[in-house]
PDB file of C-alpha atoms in Angstrom:
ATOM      1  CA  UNK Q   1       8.611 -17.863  -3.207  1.00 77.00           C
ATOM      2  CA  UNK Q   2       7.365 -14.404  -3.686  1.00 82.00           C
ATOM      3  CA  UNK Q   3       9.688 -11.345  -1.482  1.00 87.00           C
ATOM      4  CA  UNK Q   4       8.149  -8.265  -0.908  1.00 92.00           C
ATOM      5  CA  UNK Q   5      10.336  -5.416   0.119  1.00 92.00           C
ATOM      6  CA  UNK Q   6       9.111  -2.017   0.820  1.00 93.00           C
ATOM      7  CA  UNK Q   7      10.673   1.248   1.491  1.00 93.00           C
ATOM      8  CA  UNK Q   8      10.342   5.278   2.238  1.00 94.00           C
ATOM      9  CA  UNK Q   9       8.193   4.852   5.199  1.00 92.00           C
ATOM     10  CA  UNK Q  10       9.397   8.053   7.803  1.00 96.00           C
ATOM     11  CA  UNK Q  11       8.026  10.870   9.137  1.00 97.00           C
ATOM     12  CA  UNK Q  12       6.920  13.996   7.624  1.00 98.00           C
ATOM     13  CA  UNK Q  13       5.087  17.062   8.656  1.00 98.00           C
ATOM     14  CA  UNK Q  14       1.151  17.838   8.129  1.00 98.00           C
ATOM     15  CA  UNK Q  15       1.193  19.039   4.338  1.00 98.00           C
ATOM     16  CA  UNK Q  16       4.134  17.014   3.429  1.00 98.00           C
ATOM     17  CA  UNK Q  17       4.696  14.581   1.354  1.00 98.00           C
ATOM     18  CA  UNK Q  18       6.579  10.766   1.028  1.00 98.00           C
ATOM     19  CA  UNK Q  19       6.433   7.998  -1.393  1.00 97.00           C
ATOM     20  CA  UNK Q  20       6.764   4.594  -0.274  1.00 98.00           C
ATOM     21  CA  UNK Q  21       8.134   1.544  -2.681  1.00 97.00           C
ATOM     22  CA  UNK Q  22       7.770  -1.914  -3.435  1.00 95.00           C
ATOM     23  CA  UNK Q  23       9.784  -4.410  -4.875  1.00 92.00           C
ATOM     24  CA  UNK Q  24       8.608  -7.910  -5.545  1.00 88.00           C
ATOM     25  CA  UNK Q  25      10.495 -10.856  -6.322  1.00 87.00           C
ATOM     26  CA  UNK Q  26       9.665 -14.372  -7.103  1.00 83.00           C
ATOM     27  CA  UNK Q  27       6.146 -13.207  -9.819  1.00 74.00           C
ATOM     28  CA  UNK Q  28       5.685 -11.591 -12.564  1.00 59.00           C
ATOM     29  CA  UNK Q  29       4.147  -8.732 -11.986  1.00 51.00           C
ATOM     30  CA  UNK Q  30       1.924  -8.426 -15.133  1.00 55.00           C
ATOM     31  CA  UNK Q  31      -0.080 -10.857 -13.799  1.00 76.00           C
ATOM     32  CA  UNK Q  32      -0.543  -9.643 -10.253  1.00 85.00           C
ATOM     33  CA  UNK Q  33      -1.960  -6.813  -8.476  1.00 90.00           C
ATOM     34  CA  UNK Q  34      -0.262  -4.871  -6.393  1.00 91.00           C
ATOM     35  CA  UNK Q  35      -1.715  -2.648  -3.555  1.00 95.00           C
ATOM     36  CA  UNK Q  36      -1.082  -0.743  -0.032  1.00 97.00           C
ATOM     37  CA  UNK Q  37      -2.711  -1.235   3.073  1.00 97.00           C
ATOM     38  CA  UNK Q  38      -2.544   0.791   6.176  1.00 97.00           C
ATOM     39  CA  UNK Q  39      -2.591  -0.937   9.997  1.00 94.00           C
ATOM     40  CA  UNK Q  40      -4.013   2.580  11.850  1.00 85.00           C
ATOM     41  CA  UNK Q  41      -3.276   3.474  15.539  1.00 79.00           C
ATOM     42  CA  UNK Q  42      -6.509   2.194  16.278  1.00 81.00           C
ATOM     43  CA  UNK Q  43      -5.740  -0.856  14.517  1.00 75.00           C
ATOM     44  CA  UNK Q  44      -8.179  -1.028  11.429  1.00 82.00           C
ATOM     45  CA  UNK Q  45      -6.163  -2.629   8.170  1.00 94.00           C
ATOM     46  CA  UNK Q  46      -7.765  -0.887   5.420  1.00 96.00           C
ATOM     47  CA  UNK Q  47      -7.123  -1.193   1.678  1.00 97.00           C
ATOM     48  CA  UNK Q  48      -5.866   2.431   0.927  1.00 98.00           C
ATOM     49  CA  UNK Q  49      -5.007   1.521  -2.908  1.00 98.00           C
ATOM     50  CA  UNK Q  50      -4.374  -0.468  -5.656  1.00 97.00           C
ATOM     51  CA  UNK Q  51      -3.236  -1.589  -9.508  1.00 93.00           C
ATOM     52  CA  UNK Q  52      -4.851  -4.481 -10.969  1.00 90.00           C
ATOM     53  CA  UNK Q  53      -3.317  -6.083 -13.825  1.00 86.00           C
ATOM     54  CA  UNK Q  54      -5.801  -3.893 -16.568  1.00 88.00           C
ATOM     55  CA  UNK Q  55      -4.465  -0.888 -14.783  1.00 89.00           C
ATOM     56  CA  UNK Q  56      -7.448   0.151 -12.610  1.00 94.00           C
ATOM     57  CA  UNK Q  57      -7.072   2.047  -9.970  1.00 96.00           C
ATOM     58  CA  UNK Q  58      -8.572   2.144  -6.474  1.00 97.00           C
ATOM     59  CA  UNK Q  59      -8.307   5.068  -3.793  1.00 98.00           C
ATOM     60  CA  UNK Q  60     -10.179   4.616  -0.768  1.00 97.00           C
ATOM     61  CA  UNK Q  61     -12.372   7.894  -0.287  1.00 97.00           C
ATOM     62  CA  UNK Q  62      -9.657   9.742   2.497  1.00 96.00           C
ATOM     63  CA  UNK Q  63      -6.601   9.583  -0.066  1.00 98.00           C
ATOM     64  CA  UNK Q  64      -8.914  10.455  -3.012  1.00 97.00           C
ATOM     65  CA  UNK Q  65      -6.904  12.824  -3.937  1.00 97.00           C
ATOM     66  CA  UNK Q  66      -3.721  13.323  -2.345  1.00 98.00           C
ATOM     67  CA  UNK Q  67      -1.960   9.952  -2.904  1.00 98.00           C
ATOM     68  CA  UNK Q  68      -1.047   8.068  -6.405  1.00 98.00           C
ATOM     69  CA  UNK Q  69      -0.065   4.726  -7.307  1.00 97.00           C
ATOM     70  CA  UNK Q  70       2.127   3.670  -9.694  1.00 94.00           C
ATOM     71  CA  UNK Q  71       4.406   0.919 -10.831  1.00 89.00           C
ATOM     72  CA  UNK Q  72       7.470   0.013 -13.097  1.00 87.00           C
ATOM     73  CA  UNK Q  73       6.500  -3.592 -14.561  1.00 81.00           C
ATOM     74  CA  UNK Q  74      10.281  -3.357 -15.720  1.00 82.00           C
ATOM     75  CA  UNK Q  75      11.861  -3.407 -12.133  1.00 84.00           C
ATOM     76  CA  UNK Q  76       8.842  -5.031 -10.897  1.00 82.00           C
ATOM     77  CA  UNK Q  77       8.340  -2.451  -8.139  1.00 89.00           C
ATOM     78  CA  UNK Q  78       5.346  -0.176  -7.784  1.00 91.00           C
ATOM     79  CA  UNK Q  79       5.041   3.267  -5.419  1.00 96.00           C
ATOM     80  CA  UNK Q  80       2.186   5.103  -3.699  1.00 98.00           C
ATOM     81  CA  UNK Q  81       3.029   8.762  -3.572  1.00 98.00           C
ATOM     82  CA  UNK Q  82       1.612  10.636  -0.757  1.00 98.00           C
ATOM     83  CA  UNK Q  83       0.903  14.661  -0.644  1.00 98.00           C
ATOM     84  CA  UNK Q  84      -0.911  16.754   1.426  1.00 98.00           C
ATOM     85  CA  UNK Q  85      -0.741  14.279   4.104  1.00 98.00           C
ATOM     86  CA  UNK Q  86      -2.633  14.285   7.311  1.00 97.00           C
ATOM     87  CA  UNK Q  87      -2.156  13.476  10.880  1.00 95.00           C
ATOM     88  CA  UNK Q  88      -4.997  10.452  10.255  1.00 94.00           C
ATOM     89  CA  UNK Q  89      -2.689   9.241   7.480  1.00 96.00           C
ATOM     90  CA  UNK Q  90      -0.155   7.842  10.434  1.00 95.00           C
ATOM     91  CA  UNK Q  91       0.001   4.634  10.062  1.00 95.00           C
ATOM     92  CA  UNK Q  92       1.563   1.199   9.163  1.00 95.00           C
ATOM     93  CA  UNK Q  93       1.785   0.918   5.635  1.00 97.00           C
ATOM     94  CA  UNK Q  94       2.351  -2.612   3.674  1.00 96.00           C
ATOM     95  CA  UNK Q  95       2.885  -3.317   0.300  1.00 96.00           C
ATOM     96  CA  UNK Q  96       0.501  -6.328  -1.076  1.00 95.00           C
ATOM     97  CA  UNK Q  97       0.281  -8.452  -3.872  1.00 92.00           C
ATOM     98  CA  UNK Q  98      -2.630 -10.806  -5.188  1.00 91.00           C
ATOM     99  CA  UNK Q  99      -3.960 -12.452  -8.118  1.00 89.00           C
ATOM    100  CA  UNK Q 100      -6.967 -12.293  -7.273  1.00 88.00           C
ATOM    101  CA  UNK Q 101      -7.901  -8.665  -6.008  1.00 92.00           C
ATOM    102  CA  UNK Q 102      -7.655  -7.174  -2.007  1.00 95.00           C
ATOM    103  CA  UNK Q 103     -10.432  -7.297   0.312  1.00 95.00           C
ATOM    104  CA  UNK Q 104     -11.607  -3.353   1.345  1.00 95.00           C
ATOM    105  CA  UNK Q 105     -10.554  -4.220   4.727  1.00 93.00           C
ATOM    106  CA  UNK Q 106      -9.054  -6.554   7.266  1.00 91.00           C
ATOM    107  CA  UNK Q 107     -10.072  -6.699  10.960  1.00 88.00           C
ATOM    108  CA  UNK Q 108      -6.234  -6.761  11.232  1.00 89.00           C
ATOM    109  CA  UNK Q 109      -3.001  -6.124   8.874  1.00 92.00           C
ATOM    110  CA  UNK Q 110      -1.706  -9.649  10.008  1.00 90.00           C
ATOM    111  CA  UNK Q 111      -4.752 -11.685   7.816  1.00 91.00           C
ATOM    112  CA  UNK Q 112      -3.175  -9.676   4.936  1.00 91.00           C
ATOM    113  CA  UNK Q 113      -0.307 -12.574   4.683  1.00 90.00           C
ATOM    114  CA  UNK Q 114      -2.588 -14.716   3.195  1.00 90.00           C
ATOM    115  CA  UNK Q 115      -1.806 -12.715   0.170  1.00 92.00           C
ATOM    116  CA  UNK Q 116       0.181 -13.846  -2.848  1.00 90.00           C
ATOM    117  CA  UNK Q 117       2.975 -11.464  -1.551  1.00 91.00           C
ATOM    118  CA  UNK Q 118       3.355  -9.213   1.904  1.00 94.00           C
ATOM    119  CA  UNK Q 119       5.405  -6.814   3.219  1.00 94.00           C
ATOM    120  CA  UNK Q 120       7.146  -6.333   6.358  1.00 93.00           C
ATOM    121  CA  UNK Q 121       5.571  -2.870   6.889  1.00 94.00           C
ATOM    122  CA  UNK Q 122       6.923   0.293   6.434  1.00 95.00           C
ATOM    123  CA  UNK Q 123       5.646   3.178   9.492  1.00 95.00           C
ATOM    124  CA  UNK Q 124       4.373   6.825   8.311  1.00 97.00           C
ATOM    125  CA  UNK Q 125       4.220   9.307  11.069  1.00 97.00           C
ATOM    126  CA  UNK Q 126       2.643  12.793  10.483  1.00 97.00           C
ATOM    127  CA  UNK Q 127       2.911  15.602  12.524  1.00 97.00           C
ATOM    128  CA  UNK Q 128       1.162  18.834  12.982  1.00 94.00           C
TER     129      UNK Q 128
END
C-alpha cells in the first residue's frame, strides 16, 4: 500500500517563501511521478506541478516562475519550493503520485485519491 506524507505547509507573508515535502512509501519512486495539487478557497483542484519519471517538468502558468520541484529518488521524497508567493497561492496543497501522469485539473481535490498515492493535505496561507 502506497503512504504519502507531506509536510511544511504554514503560513507566510506576501513575498515569502516555504517548501513543502513528500515522502512516499510502499513504490519505487523511479517509476512514478510525483506532483502537487492545490484545493483553492474557491475550491478548484488544479495541477500546480510535477516530475515524471524522464524528469520533465510541469508548472502551471501562475507558479511559472516562482516555485520549483524537486525530488531525492534516494529518500524517496520530492519538494516544491515556493518564493515570491502570493495571496492567490493560499491554498490546500497535496502531494500526488501516479504512473500514469495527473490530469490539469480536478473539479475537486477529493477525485485526486484515485491516484497511485495521495496526501492528506498540507494548508498554505499568505498574507499581505
Amino acid at each position: 500500500e502506497v503512504q504519502v506524507v507531506e509536510s511544511g505547509g504554514g503560513s507566510a507573508q506576501v513575498g515569502g517563501s516555504l517548501r513543502l515535502s513528500c515522502t512516499a512509501s510502499g513504490l519505487s519512486t523511479g517509476v512514478f511521478d510525483m506532483g502537487w495539487y492545490r484545493q483553492t478557497p474557491t475550491n478548484e483542484c488544479e495541477l500546480v506541478s510535477s516530475i515524471d519519471t524522464d524528469g520533465a517538468i510541469y508548472y502551471v502558468d501562475s507558479v511559472e516562475g516562482r516555485f520549483t520541484i524537486s525530488q531525492d529518488i534516494a529518500k524517496d521524497t520530492h519538494y516544491l519550493s515556493m518564493n515570491s508567493l502570493k495571496v492567490e497561492d493560499t491554498a490546500v496543497y497535496y502531494c500526488a503520485i501516479s504512473e500514469l501522469g495527473f490530469p490539469k485539473k480536478y473539479p475537486r481535490c477529493s477525485i485526486g485519491r484515485a491516484l497511485d498515492g495521495w496526501g492528506q493535505g498540507t494548508p498554505v496561507t499568505v498574507s499581505a
